[in-house]
Amino acid sequence: MNGNLKIALQKKGRLTDKSLELLRLCGLDIENYSERLVVTARNFPLEILFLRDDDIPEYVKDGVADIGIVGENVVIEKQFPIVTLQKMGFGRCSLVIAYPDIPGKAVASPVDLNNKTIATSYPVILKKYLEENKLEAKIIELSGSVEIAPSLGVADLICDIVSTGNTLMMNKLKKSFKIFDSEAVLVSASSALKDKKKNDLLNELLKRIRSVLRARSSKYLMMNAPKNSLDAITKIIPALKSPTVLPLADENLVAVHAVIPADQFWNIIDDLKSAGASGILLLPIENMIE
Ligand code: PRT
Ligand code: ZN
């Protein structure tokens, strides 16, 4: 026990690089870990434990790690009593029902699941879905390669994680509907850690993570505007706070700066231009402290 906060990350997989990138954006200096099991940040009392994603919920529950970053799908499937402190905005995927792309086999709606066999690596989530929707289907639990179950005659349908849909296509399967949306989450055994010092470290880390996530979903918008259309332009800008207006050498113009939700830019650009805005710039924000 050295008082360091311990975080479990996926050792090698889809969440590894994005988890490390996020911690680095939080200002943590983490060396390239290659094959080591534990790495300590150089400038923050944080130890990183690299584990298989399936093991992370249990290690967090047992207190081997104080916190962990893992897919929500794994957290729910494992059913351990752990809490989600923060959604991380990456590792997005869905658990979907898919069926063989052959005439007469289409699954259009949930009732079509009745009396079918469904192969999945997520029996807990699927069972819950079937129960909630009063559907009767047989679940075949497989630990991997679920997508080949229909062609092997093991199951009628599958229930599997999909992101691009390429794997389904390659296996001549069609997506029917989704039963669960997932993304990476930061989890802990309880909402506050028992050790006061560690809990302070956790709160500091959470503050930084939230600032990075806020910054990621926002952009800094800058433009020049004729003074007489300032009112019209500020009405168009979906600013999170009141825009900053600055004088320019040309007295007829002002500079307008605002933080906007990243996904709104393309919706407002034509309106801004029609209202007379010029020299429009959109910049990324690295950090946003509240
Ligand atoms: O070795 P370890 O056990 O740690 O890794 P793993 O192989 O079990 O997990 P990994 O790295 O594949 O996924 C880690 C987490 O990433 C998952 O628990 C999900 O939360 C999330 N995630 C996001 C995904 C996908 N996207 C995804 N596409 N997990 C799995 N897949 C699979 C999917 O099942 C399909 O078979 O990838 C395949 C390709 O998907 P398509 O739709 O892009 O073709
Ligand atoms: Zn795994």
PDB file of C-alpha atoms in Angstrom, residues 13-275:
ATOM      1  CA  GLY A  13      -7.581  -3.972 -27.274  1.00  0.00           C
ATOM      2  CA  ARG A  14     -10.000  -1.408 -28.539  1.00  0.00           C
ATOM      3  CA  LEU A  15     -10.018   0.706 -25.373  1.00  0.00           C
ATOM      4  CA  THR A  16      -6.276   0.758 -24.633  1.00  0.00           C
ATOM      5  CA  ASP A  17      -5.038   3.630 -26.805  1.00  0.00           C
ATOM      6  CA  LYS A  18      -8.038   5.864 -26.190  1.00  0.00           C
ATOM      7  CA  SER A  19      -7.846   5.367 -22.413  1.00  0.00           C
ATOM      8  CA  LEU A  20      -4.134   6.235 -22.372  1.00  0.00           C
ATOM      9  CA  GLU A  21      -4.677   9.205 -24.680  1.00  0.00           C
ATOM     10  CA  LEU A  22      -7.301  10.574 -22.327  1.00  0.00           C
ATOM     11  CA  LEU A  23      -5.059  10.196 -19.277  1.00  0.00           C
ATOM     12  CA  ARG A  24      -2.247  11.951 -21.153  1.00  0.00           C
ATOM     13  CA  LEU A  25      -4.599  14.819 -22.061  1.00  0.00           C
ATOM     14  CA  CYS A  26      -5.264  15.071 -18.313  1.00  0.00           C
ATOM     15  CA  GLY A  27      -1.615  16.058 -18.000  1.00  0.00           C
ATOM     16  CA  LEU A  28      -0.339  12.675 -16.832  1.00  0.00           C
ATOM     17  CA  ASP A  29       3.116  11.682 -17.989  1.00  0.00           C
ATOM     18  CA  ILE A  30       2.869   7.951 -18.724  1.00  0.00           C
ATOM     19  CA  GLU A  31       5.740   6.085 -20.304  1.00  0.00           C
ATOM     20  CA  ASN A  32       5.175   3.684 -23.169  1.00  0.00           C
ATOM     21  CA  TYR A  33       4.103   0.622 -21.313  1.00  0.00           C
ATOM     22  CA  SER A  34       4.781  -2.106 -23.913  1.00  0.00           C
ATOM     23  CA  GLU A  35       4.469  -5.414 -22.082  1.00  0.00           C
ATOM     24  CA  ARG A  36       4.554  -4.288 -18.453  1.00  0.00           C
ATOM     25  CA  LEU A  37       1.688  -5.107 -16.135  1.00  0.00           C
ATOM     26  CA  VAL A  38       1.946  -1.997 -13.974  1.00  0.00           C
ATOM     27  CA  VAL A  39       3.131   1.495 -14.909  1.00  0.00           C
ATOM     28  CA  THR A  40       3.318   4.518 -12.612  1.00  0.00           C
ATOM     29  CA  ALA A  41       2.646   8.032 -13.912  1.00  0.00           C
ATOM     30  CA  ARG A  42       5.731  10.242 -13.530  1.00  0.00           C
ATOM     31  CA  ASN A  43       3.931  13.352 -12.305  1.00  0.00           C
ATOM     32  CA  PHE A  44       0.813  12.058 -10.514  1.00  0.00           C
ATOM     33  CA  PRO A  45       0.438   9.351  -7.821  1.00  0.00           C
ATOM     34  CA  LEU A  46      -1.351   6.992 -10.184  1.00  0.00           C
ATOM     35  CA  GLU A  47      -0.570   3.364 -10.960  1.00  0.00           C
ATOM     36  CA  ILE A  48      -1.956   1.836 -14.114  1.00  0.00           C
ATOM     37  CA  LEU A  49      -2.742  -1.892 -14.049  1.00  0.00           C
ATOM     38  CA  PHE A  50      -3.096  -3.455 -17.486  1.00  0.00           C
ATOM     39  CA  LEU A  51      -5.672  -6.259 -17.515  1.00  0.00           C
ATOM     40  CA  ARG A  52      -8.055  -8.116 -19.818  1.00  0.00           C
ATOM     41  CA  ASP A  53     -11.225  -6.076 -20.109  1.00  0.00           C
ATOM     42  CA  ASP A  54     -13.382  -8.939 -18.806  1.00  0.00           C
ATOM     43  CA  ASP A  55     -11.400  -8.987 -15.543  1.00  0.00           C
ATOM     44  CA  ILE A  56     -11.622  -5.255 -14.823  1.00  0.00           C
ATOM     45  CA  PRO A  57     -15.048  -5.217 -13.081  1.00  0.00           C
ATOM     46  CA  GLU A  58     -13.959  -7.960 -10.666  1.00  0.00           C
ATOM     47  CA  TYR A  59     -10.618  -6.335  -9.837  1.00  0.00           C
ATOM     48  CA  VAL A  60     -12.412  -3.059  -9.141  1.00  0.00           C
ATOM     49  CA  LYS A  61     -15.045  -4.805  -7.007  1.00  0.00           C
ATOM     50  CA  ASP A  62     -12.292  -6.527  -4.989  1.00  0.00           C
ATOM     51  CA  GLY A  63     -10.328  -3.298  -4.545  1.00  0.00           C
ATOM     52  CA  VAL A  64      -7.231  -4.555  -6.400  1.00  0.00           C
ATOM     53  CA  ALA A  65      -7.799  -1.473  -8.550  1.00  0.00           C
ATOM     54  CA  ASP A  66      -9.595   1.611  -7.164  1.00  0.00           C
ATOM     55  CA  ILE A  67     -11.073   2.526 -10.523  1.00  0.00           C
ATOM     56  CA  GLY A  68     -11.146   1.127 -14.051  1.00  0.00           C
ATOM     57  CA  ILE A  69     -12.044   2.021 -17.611  1.00  0.00           C
ATOM     58  CA  VAL A  70     -14.117  -0.666 -19.308  1.00  0.00           C
ATOM     59  CA  GLY A  71     -17.032  -1.079 -21.730  1.00  0.00           C
ATOM     60  CA  GLU A  72     -20.467  -0.616 -20.173  1.00  0.00           C
ATOM     61  CA  ASN A  73     -21.445  -3.888 -21.908  1.00  0.00           C
ATOM     62  CA  VAL A  74     -18.880  -5.768 -19.801  1.00  0.00           C
ATOM     63  CA  VAL A  75     -19.900  -3.967 -16.590  1.00  0.00           C
ATOM     64  CA  ILE A  76     -23.585  -4.834 -17.001  1.00  0.00           C
ATOM     65  CA  GLU A  77     -22.893  -8.402 -18.137  1.00  0.00           C
ATOM     66  CA  LYS A  78     -20.663  -9.149 -15.115  1.00  0.00           C
ATOM     67  CA  GLN A  79     -23.289  -7.927 -12.596  1.00  0.00           C
ATOM     68  CA  PHE A  80     -20.759  -6.922  -9.952  1.00  0.00           C
ATOM     69  CA  PRO A  81     -21.786  -4.203  -7.517  1.00  0.00           C
ATOM     70  CA  ILE A  82     -19.691  -1.396  -9.002  1.00  0.00           C
ATOM     71  CA  VAL A  83     -20.708   2.148  -9.888  1.00  0.00           C
ATOM     72  CA  THR A  84     -20.185   4.221 -13.028  1.00  0.00           C
ATOM     73  CA  LEU A  85     -18.553   7.539 -12.175  1.00  0.00           C
ATOM     74  CA  GLN A  86     -18.232   8.884 -15.699  1.00  0.00           C
ATOM     75  CA  LYS A  87     -19.122   7.986 -19.275  1.00  0.00           C
ATOM     76  CA  MET A  88     -15.986   8.404 -21.363  1.00  0.00           C
ATOM     77  CA  GLY A  89     -17.348   9.215 -24.825  1.00  0.00           C
ATOM     78  CA  PHE A  90     -15.304   6.563 -26.668  1.00  0.00           C
ATOM     79  CA  GLY A  91     -15.550   2.814 -27.329  1.00  0.00           C
ATOM     80  CA  ARG A  92     -19.100   3.311 -28.556  1.00  0.00           C
ATOM     81  CA  CYS A  93     -20.867   0.212 -29.865  1.00  0.00           C
ATOM     82  CA  SER A  94     -24.259  -1.480 -29.735  1.00  0.00           C
ATOM     83  CA  LEU A  95     -25.456  -4.922 -28.840  1.00  0.00           C
ATOM     84  CA  VAL A  96     -27.729  -5.908 -31.726  1.00  0.00           C
ATOM     85  CA  ILE A  97     -29.853  -8.802 -32.917  1.00  0.00           C
ATOM     86  CA  ALA A  98     -28.777 -10.037 -36.353  1.00  0.00           C
ATOM     87  CA  TYR A  99     -30.174 -12.710 -38.661  1.00  0.00           C
ATOM     88  CA  PRO A 100     -28.925 -14.686 -41.674  1.00  0.00           C
ATOM     89  CA  ASP A 101     -29.530 -12.799 -44.888  1.00  0.00           C
ATOM     90  CA  ILE A 102     -31.643 -15.527 -46.525  1.00  0.00           C
ATOM     91  CA  PRO A 103     -35.230 -15.194 -47.793  1.00  0.00           C
ATOM     92  CA  GLY A 104     -37.833 -15.975 -45.160  1.00  0.00           C
ATOM     93  CA  LYS A 105     -35.422 -15.574 -42.223  1.00  0.00           C
ATOM     94  CA  ALA A 106     -35.860 -11.847 -41.621  1.00  0.00           C
ATOM     95  CA  VAL A 107     -36.333 -10.633 -38.049  1.00  0.00           C
ATOM     96  CA  ALA A 108     -38.209  -7.369 -38.253  1.00  0.00           C
ATOM     97  CA  SER A 109     -39.319  -6.757 -34.683  1.00  0.00           C
ATOM     98  CA  PRO A 110     -38.875  -8.108 -31.146  1.00  0.00           C
ATOM     99  CA  VAL A 111     -41.826 -10.561 -31.376  1.00  0.00           C
ATOM    100  CA  ASP A 112     -39.940 -12.375 -34.144  1.00  0.00           C
ATOM    101  CA  LEU A 113     -37.493 -13.561 -31.442  1.00  0.00           C
ATOM    102  CA  ASN A 114     -40.147 -15.873 -29.973  1.00  0.00           C
ATOM    103  CA  ASN A 115     -39.199 -19.559 -30.208  1.00  0.00           C
ATOM    104  CA  LYS A 116     -35.805 -18.804 -31.755  1.00  0.00           C
ATOM    105  CA  THR A 117     -32.342 -19.797 -30.561  1.00  0.00           C
ATOM    106  CA  ILE A 118     -29.966 -16.860 -30.181  1.00  0.00           C
ATOM    107  CA  ALA A 119     -26.181 -17.187 -29.848  1.00  0.00           C
ATOM    108  CA  THR A 120     -24.446 -14.518 -27.762  1.00  0.00           C
ATOM    109  CA  SER A 121     -21.520 -13.710 -25.459  1.00  0.00           C
ATOM    110  CA  TYR A 122     -23.890 -11.470 -23.489  1.00  0.00           C
ATOM    111  CA  PRO A 123     -26.433 -13.900 -21.969  1.00  0.00           C
ATOM    112  CA  VAL A 124     -27.198 -11.669 -18.967  1.00  0.00           C
ATOM    113  CA  ILE A 125     -28.075  -8.578 -21.011  1.00  0.00           C
ATOM    114  CA  LEU A 126     -30.012 -10.650 -23.571  1.00  0.00           C
ATOM    115  CA  LYS A 127     -31.957 -12.550 -20.894  1.00  0.00           C
ATOM    116  CA  LYS A 128     -32.910  -9.275 -19.211  1.00  0.00           C
ATOM    117  CA  TYR A 129     -34.080  -7.872 -22.552  1.00  0.00           C
ATOM    118  CA  LEU A 130     -36.174 -10.981 -23.296  1.00  0.00           C
ATOM    119  CA  GLU A 131     -37.755 -10.915 -19.839  1.00  0.00           C
ATOM    120  CA  GLU A 132     -38.547  -7.201 -19.965  1.00  0.00           C
ATOM    121  CA  ASN A 133     -40.214  -7.647 -23.334  1.00  0.00           C
ATOM    122  CA  LYS A 134     -41.973 -10.888 -22.383  1.00  0.00           C
ATOM    123  CA  LEU A 135     -40.271 -12.818 -25.179  1.00  0.00           C
ATOM    124  CA  GLU A 136     -39.461 -16.535 -25.197  1.00  0.00           C
ATOM    125  CA  ALA A 137     -36.204 -17.491 -26.874  1.00  0.00           C
ATOM    126  CA  LYS A 138     -33.430 -19.947 -26.148  1.00  0.00           C
ATOM    127  CA  ILE A 139     -30.027 -18.418 -25.405  1.00  0.00           C
ATOM    128  CA  ILE A 140     -26.878 -20.237 -26.550  1.00  0.00           C
ATOM    129  CA  GLU A 141     -23.876 -18.807 -24.729  1.00  0.00           C
ATOM    130  CA  LEU A 142     -20.652 -18.625 -26.778  1.00  0.00           C
ATOM    131  CA  SER A 143     -17.421 -16.983 -25.674  1.00  0.00           C
ATOM    132  CA  GLY A 144     -16.384 -15.810 -29.138  1.00  0.00           C
ATOM    133  CA  SER A 145     -16.973 -15.999 -32.908  1.00  0.00           C
ATOM    134  CA  VAL A 146     -20.681 -15.602 -32.318  1.00  0.00           C
ATOM    135  CA  GLU A 147     -21.154 -14.416 -35.891  1.00  0.00           C
ATOM    136  CA  ILE A 148     -20.531 -17.897 -37.328  1.00  0.00           C
ATOM    137  CA  ALA A 149     -23.181 -19.625 -35.169  1.00  0.00           C
ATOM    138  CA  PRO A 150     -26.061 -19.366 -37.715  1.00  0.00           C
ATOM    139  CA  SER A 151     -23.974 -20.780 -40.588  1.00  0.00           C
ATOM    140  CA  LEU A 152     -22.859 -23.661 -38.348  1.00  0.00           C
ATOM    141  CA  GLY A 153     -26.501 -24.359 -37.513  1.00  0.00           C
ATOM    142  CA  VAL A 154     -25.860 -23.678 -33.807  1.00  0.00           C
ATOM    143  CA  ALA A 155     -28.428 -20.881 -33.577  1.00  0.00           C
ATOM    144  CA  ASP A 156     -31.092 -19.096 -35.648  1.00  0.00           C
ATOM    145  CA  LEU A 157     -29.904 -15.608 -34.715  1.00  0.00           C
ATOM    146  CA  ILE A 158     -27.101 -13.845 -32.950  1.00  0.00           C
ATOM    147  CA  CYS A 159     -26.935 -11.048 -30.400  1.00  0.00           C
ATOM    148  CA  ASP A 160     -23.524  -9.404 -30.671  1.00  0.00           C
ATOM    149  CA  ILE A 161     -21.552  -6.183 -30.366  1.00  0.00           C
ATOM    150  CA  VAL A 162     -21.427  -4.141 -33.557  1.00  0.00           C
ATOM    151  CA  SER A 163     -19.613  -0.937 -34.381  1.00  0.00           C
ATOM    152  CA  THR A 164     -19.043  -0.587 -38.138  1.00  0.00           C
ATOM    153  CA  GLY A 165     -21.207  -3.577 -39.127  1.00  0.00           C
ATOM    154  CA  ASN A 166     -18.431  -5.026 -41.328  1.00  0.00           C
ATOM    155  CA  THR A 167     -18.258  -8.298 -39.409  1.00  0.00           C
ATOM    156  CA  LEU A 168     -21.998  -8.858 -39.859  1.00  0.00           C
ATOM    157  CA  MET A 169     -21.729  -8.146 -43.561  1.00  0.00           C
ATOM    158  CA  MET A 170     -18.776 -10.483 -44.020  1.00  0.00           C
ATOM    159  CA  ASN A 171     -20.772 -13.269 -42.370  1.00  0.00           C
ATOM    160  CA  LYS A 172     -23.900 -12.597 -44.461  1.00  0.00           C
ATOM    161  CA  LEU A 173     -25.862 -11.413 -41.447  1.00  0.00           C
ATOM    162  CA  LYS A 174     -28.254  -8.472 -41.293  1.00  0.00           C
ATOM    163  CA  LYS A 175     -28.778  -6.174 -38.366  1.00  0.00           C
ATOM    164  CA  SER A 176     -32.340  -6.258 -37.054  1.00  0.00           C
ATOM    165  CA  PHE A 177     -32.556  -3.974 -33.989  1.00  0.00           C
ATOM    166  CA  LYS A 178     -30.367  -3.003 -31.076  1.00  0.00           C
ATOM    167  CA  ILE A 179     -31.020  -3.946 -27.499  1.00  0.00           C
ATOM    168  CA  PHE A 180     -28.254  -1.989 -25.748  1.00  0.00           C
ATOM    169  CA  ASP A 181     -25.940   0.981 -26.439  1.00  0.00           C
ATOM    170  CA  SER A 182     -22.511   0.969 -24.857  1.00  0.00           C
ATOM    171  CA  GLU A 183     -19.467   3.162 -24.414  1.00  0.00           C
ATOM    172  CA  ALA A 184     -16.401   3.044 -22.186  1.00  0.00           C
ATOM    173  CA  VAL A 185     -17.094   4.049 -18.582  1.00  0.00           C
ATOM    174  CA  LEU A 186     -14.992   4.886 -15.550  1.00  0.00           C
ATOM    175  CA  VAL A 187     -16.037   2.597 -12.709  1.00  0.00           C
ATOM    176  CA  SER A 188     -15.308   2.293  -9.005  1.00  0.00           C
ATOM    177  CA  ALA A 189     -16.419  -0.011  -6.182  1.00  0.00           C
ATOM    178  CA  SER A 190     -18.385   2.862  -4.625  1.00  0.00           C
ATOM    179  CA  SER A 191     -19.057   6.521  -5.349  1.00  0.00           C
ATOM    180  CA  ALA A 192     -16.388   7.593  -2.832  1.00  0.00           C
ATOM    181  CA  LEU A 193     -13.191   5.726  -1.934  1.00  0.00           C
ATOM    182  CA  LYS A 194     -12.740   4.844   1.749  1.00  0.00           C
ATOM    183  CA  ASP A 195      -9.152   6.106   1.871  1.00  0.00           C
ATOM    184  CA  LYS A 196      -9.415   9.908   2.134  1.00  0.00           C
ATOM    185  CA  LYS A 197      -6.122  10.590   0.352  1.00  0.00           C
ATOM    186  CA  LYS A 198      -7.020   8.303  -2.523  1.00  0.00           C
ATOM    187  CA  ASN A 199     -10.467   9.815  -2.740  1.00  0.00           C
ATOM    188  CA  ASP A 200      -8.891  13.284  -3.080  1.00  0.00           C
ATOM    189  CA  LEU A 201      -6.702  11.914  -5.891  1.00  0.00           C
ATOM    190  CA  LEU A 202      -9.764  10.405  -7.554  1.00  0.00           C
ATOM    191  CA  ASN A 203     -11.603  13.723  -7.382  1.00  0.00           C
ATOM    192  CA  GLU A 204      -8.617  15.530  -8.879  1.00  0.00           C
ATOM    193  CA  LEU A 205      -8.434  12.990 -11.718  1.00  0.00           C
ATOM    194  CA  LEU A 206     -12.199  13.176 -12.311  1.00  0.00           C
ATOM    195  CA  LYS A 207     -12.012  16.974 -12.457  1.00  0.00           C
ATOM    196  CA  ARG A 208      -9.349  16.726 -15.157  1.00  0.00           C
ATOM    197  CA  ILE A 209     -11.166  13.998 -17.103  1.00  0.00           C
ATOM    198  CA  ARG A 210     -14.394  16.011 -17.106  1.00  0.00           C
ATOM    199  CA  SER A 211     -12.541  19.098 -18.281  1.00  0.00           C
ATOM    200  CA  VAL A 212     -10.999  17.157 -21.190  1.00  0.00           C
ATOM    201  CA  LEU A 213     -14.373  15.621 -22.124  1.00  0.00           C
ATOM    202  CA  ARG A 214     -16.099  19.017 -22.007  1.00  0.00           C
ATOM    203  CA  ALA A 215     -13.367  20.485 -24.188  1.00  0.00           C
ATOM    204  CA  ARG A 216     -13.733  17.626 -26.680  1.00  0.00           C
ATOM    205  CA  SER A 217     -17.400  18.295 -27.200  1.00  0.00           C
ATOM    206  CA  SER A 218     -16.850  22.050 -27.662  1.00  0.00           C
ATOM    207  CA  LYS A 219     -15.094  24.274 -30.200  1.00  0.00           C
ATOM    208  CA  TYR A 220     -13.879  27.846 -30.114  1.00  0.00           C
ATOM    209  CA  LEU A 221     -15.587  29.902 -32.834  1.00  0.00           C
ATOM    210  CA  MET A 222     -14.066  33.216 -34.001  1.00  0.00           C
ATOM    211  CA  MET A 223     -15.275  35.648 -36.661  1.00  0.00           C
ATOM    212  CA  ASN A 224     -15.427  39.281 -37.659  1.00  0.00           C
ATOM    213  CA  ALA A 225     -18.847  40.888 -37.773  1.00  0.00           C
ATOM    214  CA  PRO A 226     -20.174  44.262 -38.968  1.00  0.00           C
ATOM    215  CA  LYS A 227     -21.136  46.209 -35.821  1.00  0.00           C
ATOM    216  CA  ASN A 228     -24.686  46.719 -37.075  1.00  0.00           C
ATOM    217  CA  SER A 229     -25.320  42.962 -37.455  1.00  0.00           C
ATOM    218  CA  LEU A 230     -23.890  42.016 -34.071  1.00  0.00           C
ATOM    219  CA  ASP A 231     -27.357  41.386 -32.605  1.00  0.00           C
ATOM    220  CA  ALA A 232     -28.375  39.118 -35.469  1.00  0.00           C
ATOM    221  CA  ILE A 233     -25.094  37.206 -35.278  1.00  0.00           C
ATOM    222  CA  THR A 234     -25.134  36.644 -31.514  1.00  0.00           C
ATOM    223  CA  LYS A 235     -28.668  35.237 -31.892  1.00  0.00           C
ATOM    224  CA  ILE A 236     -27.400  32.639 -34.385  1.00  0.00           C
ATOM    225  CA  ILE A 237     -24.461  31.477 -32.242  1.00  0.00           C
ATOM    226  CA  PRO A 238     -25.431  28.577 -29.930  1.00  0.00           C
ATOM    227  CA  ALA A 239     -22.895  29.820 -27.386  1.00  0.00           C
ATOM    228  CA  LEU A 240     -22.483  27.968 -24.115  1.00  0.00           C
ATOM    229  CA  LYS A 241     -21.820  31.344 -22.440  1.00  0.00           C
ATOM    230  CA  SER A 242     -22.316  34.898 -23.663  1.00  0.00           C
ATOM    231  CA  PRO A 243     -19.941  35.532 -26.630  1.00  0.00           C
ATOM    232  CA  THR A 244     -16.910  37.795 -26.250  1.00  0.00           C
ATOM    233  CA  VAL A 245     -17.045  40.921 -28.434  1.00  0.00           C
ATOM    234  CA  LEU A 246     -13.774  42.765 -29.134  1.00  0.00           C
ATOM    235  CA  PRO A 247     -13.104  46.037 -30.950  1.00  0.00           C
ATOM    236  CA  LEU A 248     -11.082  45.976 -34.192  1.00  0.00           C
ATOM    237  CA  ALA A 249      -8.943  48.612 -35.943  1.00  0.00           C
ATOM    238  CA  ASP A 250     -11.762  48.988 -38.486  1.00  0.00           C
ATOM    239  CA  GLU A 251     -14.428  50.768 -36.426  1.00  0.00           C
ATOM    240  CA  ASN A 252     -17.269  49.243 -38.424  1.00  0.00           C
ATOM    241  CA  LEU A 253     -16.233  45.732 -37.409  1.00  0.00           C
ATOM    242  CA  VAL A 254     -15.984  43.751 -34.172  1.00  0.00           C
ATOM    243  CA  ALA A 255     -14.467  40.343 -33.453  1.00  0.00           C
ATOM    244  CA  VAL A 256     -16.888  37.807 -31.932  1.00  0.00           C
ATOM    245  CA  HIS A 257     -15.559  34.774 -30.030  1.00  0.00           C
ATOM    246  CA  ALA A 258     -17.685  32.012 -28.518  1.00  0.00           C
ATOM    247  CA  VAL A 259     -17.473  28.439 -27.256  1.00  0.00           C
ATOM    248  CA  ILE A 260     -20.051  26.317 -29.086  1.00  0.00           C
ATOM    249  CA  PRO A 261     -21.065  22.636 -29.075  1.00  0.00           C
ATOM    250  CA  ALA A 262     -18.716  20.974 -31.604  1.00  0.00           C
ATOM    251  CA  ASP A 263     -21.495  19.413 -33.654  1.00  0.00           C
ATOM    252  CA  GLN A 264     -23.368  22.696 -34.267  1.00  0.00           C
ATOM    253  CA  PHE A 265     -20.832  24.449 -36.495  1.00  0.00           C
ATOM    254  CA  TRP A 266     -22.101  23.219 -39.860  1.00  0.00           C
ATOM    255  CA  ASN A 267     -25.699  24.033 -38.926  1.00  0.00           C
ATOM    256  CA  ILE A 268     -24.987  27.739 -38.371  1.00  0.00           C
ATOM    257  CA  ILE A 269     -22.257  28.546 -40.881  1.00  0.00           C
ATOM    258  CA  ASP A 270     -24.593  29.626 -43.742  1.00  0.00           C
ATOM    259  CA  ASP A 271     -26.694  31.782 -41.428  1.00  0.00           C
ATOM    260  CA  LEU A 272     -23.586  33.465 -40.038  1.00  0.00           C
ATOM    261  CA  LYS A 273     -22.334  34.276 -43.516  1.00  0.00           C
ATOM    262  CA  SER A 274     -25.726  35.632 -44.622  1.00  0.00           C
ATOM    263  CA  ALA A 275     -25.732  37.838 -41.530  1.00  0.00           C
TER     264      ALA A 275
END
